[in-house]
Amino acid sequence: MSLKLLGLCGSLRQDSFNRKLMSEAGRIWGNEDFSTASLDLPLYNGDAERADGIPQSVQTLARQIAEAHAVVIATPEYNQSISGVLKNGLDWISRVEGAPWRGKPVAIMSAAAGRAGGARAQYALRLCLNPFRPHLLPGPEVMVAAASQEFDDDGNLTGALYVKLLGELMDDLKAAART
Ligand SMILES: Cc1cc2nc3c(=O)[nH]c(=O)nc-3n(C[C@H](O)[C@H](O)[C@H](O)COP(=O)(O)O)c2cc1C
């Protein structure tokens, strides 16, 4: 059976290094079984939710998560935490019935300008995911530091250690998705 991987990127930037990292994860998994979902959602507003219900874009996103066998999240680090885009997405998804994250194998990774490679954002993301009780892999930690120097013109991750760690992480994610 083919195992479907869904990719989420916490940056909306077209040339985002996290988008490149997410794509590399998808390539390693197998592009034919990899798709991405958009976190370009309206800002959560309880009044709007009460008046109009949950937006179609959020319902689609929640369904994509529910239907995937595994999810990979690439998070930027903004001021030592995750982006508002990513937190907003997580908050919206929590409003949809059906607990799409529950038990879902999830791998997180980050690419950042700083030397820590988004380490603090990854810890923050773990805390943000906790309420949803996914099967969040403990590692290996893929934290791409000085990200502008770590991808070639085609978006390939170039550092041997990062490539090795990402491969191990995706192997573990696939094993978790099989169980
Ligand atoms: C609002 C903001 C805050 C940032 N804070 C951090 C930070 O705390 N640590 C860090 O390493 N880089 C920080 N950066 C730089 C990002 O790591 C860099 O812009 C990165 O390329 C963003 O991810 P993206 O390429 O996926 O969009 C920040 C960038 C922005 C725009």
Short mmCIF file of N, CA, C and O in Angstrom, two decimals, residues 10 15 22 25 28 30 44 56 66 74 78 95-96 99 108 110 112 124 126 131 135 137 141 145 150 177:
data_model
loop_
_atom_site.label_atom_id
_atom_site.label_comp_id
_atom_site.label_asym_id
_atom_site.label_seq_id
_atom_site.Cartn_x
_atom_site.Cartn_y
_atom_site.Cartn_z
N GLY A 10 5.65 26.39 7.43
CA GLY A 10 5.22 27.52 8.26
C GLY A 10 5.60 28.88 7.70
O GLY A 10 5.36 29.90 8.36
N ASP A 15 10.16 31.50 -1.99
CA ASP A 15 11.53 30.95 -2.00
C ASP A 15 11.97 30.49 -0.62
O ASP A 15 13.18 30.37 -0.36
N MET A 22 11.09 21.11 3.18
CA MET A 22 9.89 20.26 3.11
C MET A 22 9.88 19.47 1.79
O MET A 22 9.55 18.27 1.78
N ALA A 25 12.21 16.61 1.93
CA ALA A 25 11.62 15.51 2.70
C ALA A 25 10.66 14.71 1.82
O ALA A 25 10.65 13.48 1.84
N ILE A 28 12.58 12.52 -0.69
CA ILE A 28 13.12 11.31 -0.05
C ILE A 28 12.00 10.29 0.18
O ILE A 28 12.18 9.08 0.00
N GLY A 30 9.29 10.00 -1.55
CA GLY A 30 8.79 9.55 -2.86
C GLY A 30 7.76 10.55 -3.36
O GLY A 30 6.64 10.59 -2.84
N TYR A 44 -7.42 33.53 12.65
CA TYR A 44 -8.51 33.01 13.48
C TYR A 44 -9.21 34.17 14.19
O TYR A 44 -8.59 35.03 14.80
N GLN A 56 -13.72 27.10 4.38
CA GLN A 56 -13.49 25.94 3.53
C GLN A 56 -12.01 25.56 3.49
O GLN A 56 -11.66 24.37 3.51
N ALA A 66 -6.02 14.54 8.01
CA ALA A 66 -6.69 13.29 8.42
C ALA A 66 -6.41 12.16 7.42
O ALA A 66 -6.23 11.00 7.82
N ALA A 74 7.73 21.81 8.28
CA ALA A 74 8.97 22.58 8.25
C ALA A 74 8.66 23.96 8.81
O ALA A 74 7.82 24.68 8.27
N TYR A 78 10.85 32.41 14.06
CA TYR A 78 10.60 33.84 14.14
C TYR A 78 10.72 34.26 15.59
O TYR A 78 9.91 33.85 16.44
N ARG A 95 -10.17 23.68 15.75
CA ARG A 95 -11.60 24.01 15.79
C ARG A 95 -12.44 23.05 14.94
O ARG A 95 -13.66 23.08 14.99
N VAL A 96 -11.76 22.22 14.16
CA VAL A 96 -12.47 21.27 13.29
C VAL A 96 -12.72 19.97 14.05
O VAL A 96 -11.85 19.49 14.77
N ALA A 99 -10.46 15.51 15.33
CA ALA A 99 -9.09 15.31 15.84
C ALA A 99 -8.14 14.74 14.78
O ALA A 99 -7.63 13.62 14.93
N ILE A 108 9.05 16.91 12.45
CA ILE A 108 9.25 18.35 12.31
C ILE A 108 10.71 18.62 11.95
O ILE A 108 11.60 17.82 12.24
N SER A 110 13.43 22.25 10.62
CA SER A 110 13.49 23.71 10.49
C SER A 110 14.71 24.12 9.69
O SER A 110 15.73 23.43 9.66
N ALA A 112 16.76 27.91 9.23
CA ALA A 112 16.75 29.28 9.76
C ALA A 112 18.06 29.98 9.43
O ALA A 112 19.08 29.33 9.15
N ALA A 124 9.33 24.98 20.50
CA ALA A 124 8.03 25.66 20.62
C ALA A 124 6.96 24.88 19.85
O ALA A 124 5.82 24.73 20.32
N ARG A 126 6.88 21.70 19.28
CA ARG A 126 6.51 20.50 20.04
C ARG A 126 5.45 20.83 21.09
O ARG A 126 4.47 20.09 21.26
N PRO A 131 -1.15 19.41 22.55
CA PRO A 131 -2.57 19.23 22.84
C PRO A 131 -3.29 18.29 21.88
O PRO A 131 -4.33 17.74 22.21
N HIS A 135 1.59 11.44 16.96
CA HIS A 135 2.76 10.61 17.19
C HIS A 135 3.95 11.40 16.67
O HIS A 135 4.36 11.27 15.51
N LEU A 137 7.62 12.38 16.23
CA LEU A 137 8.92 11.71 16.31
C LEU A 137 9.88 12.55 17.14
O LEU A 137 9.93 13.77 17.00
N GLU A 141 17.05 15.32 15.00
CA GLU A 141 16.71 16.73 14.81
C GLU A 141 17.35 17.25 13.53
O GLU A 141 18.56 17.22 13.37
N ALA A 145 21.01 25.28 9.83
CA ALA A 145 21.49 26.61 10.21
C ALA A 145 22.04 27.35 8.99
O ALA A 145 22.37 26.72 7.98
N GLU A 150 22.79 26.52 2.36
CA GLU A 150 22.65 25.06 2.46
C GLU A 150 21.80 24.42 1.36
O GLU A 150 21.54 23.22 1.41
N ALA A 177 4.54 5.32 10.05
CA ALA A 177 3.33 5.34 9.22
C ALA A 177 2.86 3.92 8.88
O ALA A 177 1.67 3.69 8.64
#
